[in-house]
Amino acid sequence: MTDRGTVLLVEDERSIAELVTLYLTRDGFRVVERRTAAEALAALEAHRPALVILDVGLPDLDGFEVCRRIRATSPVPVIMLTARDEEVDRVRGLELGADDYVTKPFSPAELAARVRAVLRRAAGLGPPEHIDVGRLHLDLAARTARAGEAPVELTAREFDLCAFLAARAGRALSRAQILDGVWGANWYGDARTVDVHVAQLRRKLGDAVRITTVRGVGYRLEAPAPRPGD
Ligand code: CA
């Protein structure tokens, strides 16, 4: 597995830290875990991480204050974690220079996807090569799909449809939009083509994602509800 660099994870809740570390390690990151602000600021010097994941509720200092101190000396990307989802907190975090903001409870897979996205933005590498929604992972360069760890065999059209829906996860898309986006505006087919392919996708993807029928419109792909412990 490629070495993607070091992530400094500052989280005093052991169960969350363990889960996040598990996912990031699987993704090829080295993870340095710290439980207090003081330890985190020392580790920033010592380990020069590629990215910091910073819990807002720490035993010694508020995570916002830690973010401010990091920003005073370093451009390292920061993702803030918080149990609070108040808009004011989000704004405060972003004003203090945080790059992204994830509200608990979150799925570790989603956090891992945010980590990759923030690093990609930081590196200025352009369009995404991966899409992750729920337990669905698409590698757009290799044109491969996985449901969790299991590879999923998709036809070319199924892959295009899956990528089209996943890139717009959470949005209701009409059959006409889907036909235009996947089959092309010049394709003369009927909307049933979409239904048939969506049925195939549902069968192949299992519970990795949900593809919901939106009555009178079309379809919406979304992450399944998080399971307990996620
Ligand atoms: Ca905490």
Short mmCIF file of C-alpha atoms and ligand atoms in Angstrom, two decimals:
data_model
loop_
_atom_site.label_atom_id
_atom_site.label_comp_id
_atom_site.label_asym_id
_atom_site.label_seq_id
_atom_site.Cartn_x
_atom_site.Cartn_y
_atom_site.Cartn_z
CA MET A 1 0.00 0.00 0.00
CA THR A 2 1.22 3.50 -0.77
CA ASP A 3 2.39 5.69 2.06
CA ARG A 4 0.09 8.70 2.08
CA GLY A 5 1.83 10.46 4.94
CA THR A 6 1.17 11.09 8.61
CA VAL A 7 -2.13 12.18 10.12
CA LEU A 8 -2.10 13.67 13.60
CA LEU A 9 -5.31 12.59 15.33
CA VAL A 10 -6.20 14.62 18.43
CA GLU A 11 -9.11 12.93 20.16
CA ASP A 12 -9.51 12.07 23.82
CA GLU A 13 -12.28 9.54 23.29
CA ARG A 14 -10.45 6.27 22.93
CA SER A 15 -13.15 4.35 21.03
CA ILE A 16 -13.43 7.05 18.37
CA ALA A 17 -9.66 7.39 18.08
CA GLU A 18 -9.26 3.64 17.61
CA LEU A 19 -11.91 3.46 14.89
CA VAL A 20 -10.54 6.45 12.96
CA THR A 21 -7.01 5.10 13.23
CA LEU A 22 -8.16 1.74 11.91
CA TYR A 23 -9.73 3.31 8.82
CA LEU A 24 -6.90 5.72 8.07
CA THR A 25 -4.26 3.03 8.54
CA ARG A 26 -6.17 0.86 6.10
CA ASP A 27 -6.07 3.79 3.68
CA GLY A 28 -2.29 3.94 3.87
CA PHE A 29 -1.79 6.73 6.41
CA ARG A 30 0.48 6.65 9.43
CA VAL A 31 -1.55 7.88 12.38
CA VAL A 32 -0.10 9.63 15.42
CA GLU A 33 -2.72 9.70 18.20
CA ARG A 34 -2.74 12.33 20.92
CA ARG A 35 -5.33 12.95 23.64
CA THR A 36 -4.66 16.49 24.80
CA ALA A 37 -4.01 19.87 23.20
CA ALA A 38 -0.58 20.14 24.82
CA GLU A 39 0.48 16.75 23.45
CA ALA A 40 -0.96 17.65 20.05
CA LEU A 41 0.99 20.88 19.73
CA ALA A 42 4.20 19.06 20.69
CA ALA A 43 3.47 16.30 18.16
CA LEU A 44 2.90 18.85 15.42
CA GLU A 45 6.53 19.93 15.82
CA ALA A 46 7.88 16.42 16.19
CA HIS A 47 5.98 14.59 13.42
CA ARG A 48 5.24 17.25 10.78
CA PRO A 49 1.91 15.62 9.78
CA ALA A 50 0.30 16.02 6.35
CA LEU A 51 -3.04 16.67 8.05
CA VAL A 52 -4.51 17.17 11.54
CA ILE A 53 -7.85 15.80 12.75
CA LEU A 54 -8.78 17.83 15.78
CA ASP A 55 -11.56 17.17 18.27
CA VAL A 56 -13.18 20.33 19.64
CA GLY A 57 -13.79 18.89 23.12
CA LEU A 58 -10.36 18.21 24.61
CA PRO A 59 -9.53 17.91 28.31
CA ASP A 60 -7.08 20.83 28.49
CA LEU A 61 -7.76 23.37 25.70
CA ASP A 62 -10.72 23.97 23.42
CA GLY A 63 -10.05 22.55 19.93
CA PHE A 64 -10.79 25.95 18.39
CA GLU A 65 -7.94 27.45 20.41
CA VAL A 66 -5.66 24.60 19.30
CA CYS A 67 -6.64 25.30 15.68
CA ARG A 68 -5.78 28.97 16.15
CA ARG A 69 -2.37 28.07 17.59
CA ILE A 70 -1.66 25.60 14.78
CA ARG A 71 -2.59 28.26 12.21
CA ALA A 72 -0.23 30.73 13.82
CA THR A 73 2.72 28.58 12.82
CA SER A 74 1.65 26.04 10.18
CA PRO A 75 -0.40 25.73 6.95
CA VAL A 76 -1.15 22.04 7.65
CA PRO A 77 -4.76 21.13 6.69
CA VAL A 78 -7.05 20.73 9.73
CA ILE A 79 -10.32 18.81 9.93
CA MET A 80 -12.28 19.59 13.10
CA LEU A 81 -14.44 17.01 14.85
CA THR A 82 -17.25 18.04 17.11
CA ALA A 83 -20.32 16.73 18.84
CA ARG A 84 -21.89 20.14 18.40
CA ASP A 85 -23.43 20.90 15.05
CA GLU A 86 -24.26 24.51 15.71
CA GLU A 87 -23.75 26.66 12.67
CA VAL A 88 -21.82 29.13 14.80
CA ASP A 89 -19.26 26.45 15.65
CA ARG A 90 -18.83 25.55 12.01
CA VAL A 91 -18.29 29.18 11.08
CA ARG A 92 -15.91 29.67 13.97
CA GLY A 93 -13.89 26.62 12.98
CA LEU A 94 -13.65 27.69 9.37
CA GLU A 95 -12.79 31.27 10.36
CA LEU A 96 -9.96 29.96 12.49
CA GLY A 97 -8.57 28.27 9.41
CA ALA A 98 -9.98 24.74 9.65
CA ASP A 99 -10.27 23.14 6.20
CA ASP A 100 -13.28 21.00 6.96
CA TYR A 101 -15.61 20.23 9.81
CA VAL A 102 -17.17 16.85 10.65
CA THR A 103 -19.99 16.47 13.14
CA LYS A 104 -20.25 13.46 15.46
CA PRO A 105 -21.55 10.90 15.06
CA PHE A 106 -19.82 10.37 11.73
CA SER A 107 -18.95 7.25 9.81
CA PRO A 108 -15.20 6.60 9.80
CA ALA A 109 -15.41 5.86 6.08
CA GLU A 110 -16.86 9.32 5.51
CA LEU A 111 -14.13 10.92 7.60
CA ALA A 112 -11.50 8.99 5.63
CA ALA A 113 -13.07 10.30 2.41
CA ARG A 114 -12.95 13.87 3.77
CA VAL A 115 -9.29 13.38 4.68
CA ARG A 116 -8.50 12.34 1.12
CA ALA A 117 -10.54 15.23 -0.30
CA VAL A 118 -8.85 17.83 1.91
CA LEU A 119 -5.40 16.49 1.04
CA ARG A 120 -6.30 16.49 -2.65
CA ARG A 121 -7.44 20.10 -2.42
CA ALA A 122 -4.31 21.00 -0.47
CA ALA A 123 -2.15 19.40 -3.15
CA GLY A 124 -4.15 21.05 -5.94
CA LEU A 125 -4.48 17.75 -7.73
CA GLY A 126 -7.71 18.53 -9.53
CA PRO A 127 -10.73 16.29 -9.98
CA PRO A 128 -11.37 13.36 -7.68
CA GLU A 129 -10.16 9.91 -8.63
CA HIS A 130 -12.30 8.19 -6.03
CA ILE A 131 -15.88 8.50 -4.89
CA ASP A 132 -16.89 7.05 -1.53
CA VAL A 133 -20.50 6.94 -0.41
CA GLY A 134 -21.57 4.69 2.43
CA ARG A 135 -19.63 1.47 1.91
CA LEU A 136 -19.42 2.02 -1.85
CA HIS A 137 -15.94 2.89 -3.14
CA LEU A 138 -15.43 3.79 -6.78
CA ASP A 139 -11.98 4.18 -8.30
CA LEU A 140 -12.65 6.35 -11.33
CA ALA A 141 -9.18 5.90 -12.80
CA ALA A 142 -9.18 2.12 -12.58
CA ARG A 143 -12.96 1.92 -13.12
CA THR A 144 -13.38 -0.51 -10.27
CA ALA A 145 -16.05 -0.68 -7.60
CA ARG A 146 -16.05 -2.15 -4.11
CA ALA A 147 -18.84 -2.70 -1.63
CA GLY A 148 -16.94 -2.56 1.65
CA GLU A 149 -13.95 -4.77 0.92
CA ALA A 150 -15.70 -6.89 -1.72
CA PRO A 151 -15.06 -6.12 -5.38
CA VAL A 152 -18.22 -5.57 -7.43
CA GLU A 153 -18.27 -6.51 -11.11
CA LEU A 154 -20.05 -3.80 -13.09
CA THR A 155 -20.56 -3.45 -16.83
CA ALA A 156 -19.24 -0.25 -18.40
CA ARG A 157 -22.72 1.28 -18.42
CA GLU A 158 -23.45 0.21 -14.85
CA PHE A 159 -20.18 1.76 -13.73
CA ASP A 160 -20.99 5.04 -15.48
CA LEU A 161 -24.46 5.08 -13.95
CA CYS A 162 -23.09 4.27 -10.50
CA ALA A 163 -20.45 7.03 -10.76
CA PHE A 164 -23.03 9.53 -12.03
CA LEU A 165 -25.37 8.85 -9.11
CA ALA A 166 -22.61 8.63 -6.51
CA ALA A 167 -21.03 11.92 -7.60
CA ARG A 168 -24.43 13.52 -6.91
CA ALA A 169 -25.19 11.56 -3.74
CA GLY A 170 -28.13 12.88 -1.76
CA ARG A 171 -29.69 14.62 -4.77
CA ALA A 172 -32.86 13.47 -6.50
CA LEU A 173 -32.15 13.00 -10.21
CA SER A 174 -34.77 12.65 -12.91
CA ARG A 175 -34.64 9.78 -15.38
CA ALA A 176 -34.06 12.37 -18.12
CA GLN A 177 -31.06 13.82 -16.27
CA ILE A 178 -29.69 10.34 -15.76
CA LEU A 179 -30.22 9.40 -19.41
CA ASP A 180 -28.48 12.60 -20.54
CA GLY A 181 -25.62 12.19 -18.11
CA VAL A 182 -24.94 8.51 -18.61
CA TRP A 183 -26.25 7.57 -22.06
CA GLY A 184 -25.70 10.98 -23.68
CA ALA A 185 -28.15 13.58 -24.95
CA ASN A 186 -28.31 11.94 -28.37
CA TRP A 187 -29.31 8.54 -27.11
CA TYR A 188 -32.84 7.65 -28.13
CA GLY A 189 -34.10 5.34 -25.47
CA ASP A 190 -36.85 5.39 -22.95
CA ALA A 191 -36.76 5.94 -19.23
CA ARG A 192 -37.26 2.24 -18.59
CA THR A 193 -33.62 1.73 -19.56
CA VAL A 194 -32.70 3.66 -16.43
CA ASP A 195 -35.04 1.55 -14.29
CA VAL A 196 -33.53 -1.69 -15.59
CA HIS A 197 -29.97 -0.55 -14.93
CA VAL A 198 -30.82 0.83 -11.48
CA ALA A 199 -32.36 -2.53 -10.59
CA GLN A 200 -29.13 -4.25 -11.65
CA LEU A 201 -27.05 -1.82 -9.60
CA ARG A 202 -29.19 -2.34 -6.52
CA ARG A 203 -28.76 -6.08 -6.82
CA LYS A 204 -24.99 -5.85 -7.25
CA LEU A 205 -24.31 -3.19 -4.59
CA GLY A 206 -26.46 -4.77 -1.88
CA ASP A 207 -26.60 -2.61 1.24
CA ALA A 208 -23.38 -0.68 0.50
CA VAL A 209 -25.53 2.27 -0.54
CA ARG A 210 -29.22 2.99 -0.91
CA ILE A 211 -30.69 3.90 -4.29
CA THR A 212 -34.05 5.33 -3.39
CA THR A 213 -36.89 5.69 -5.87
CA VAL A 214 -38.10 9.29 -5.80
CA ARG A 215 -41.73 9.13 -6.79
CA GLY A 216 -42.55 11.13 -9.90
CA VAL A 217 -38.90 12.08 -10.37
CA GLY A 218 -36.32 9.34 -10.57
CA TYR A 219 -33.64 8.20 -8.18
CA ARG A 220 -31.42 9.31 -5.34
CA LEU A 221 -28.29 7.48 -4.23
CA GLU A 222 -27.34 7.91 -0.59
CA ALA A 223 -25.34 6.37 2.20
CA PRO A 224 -27.23 3.81 4.28
CA ALA A 225 -28.05 4.85 7.85
CA PRO A 226 -24.90 4.36 9.98
CA ARG A 227 -24.81 1.12 11.90
CA PRO A 228 -24.37 1.18 15.68
CA GLY A 229 -20.69 1.66 16.48
CA ASP A 230 -19.93 3.51 13.24
CA CA B 1 -13.59 14.87 23.07
#
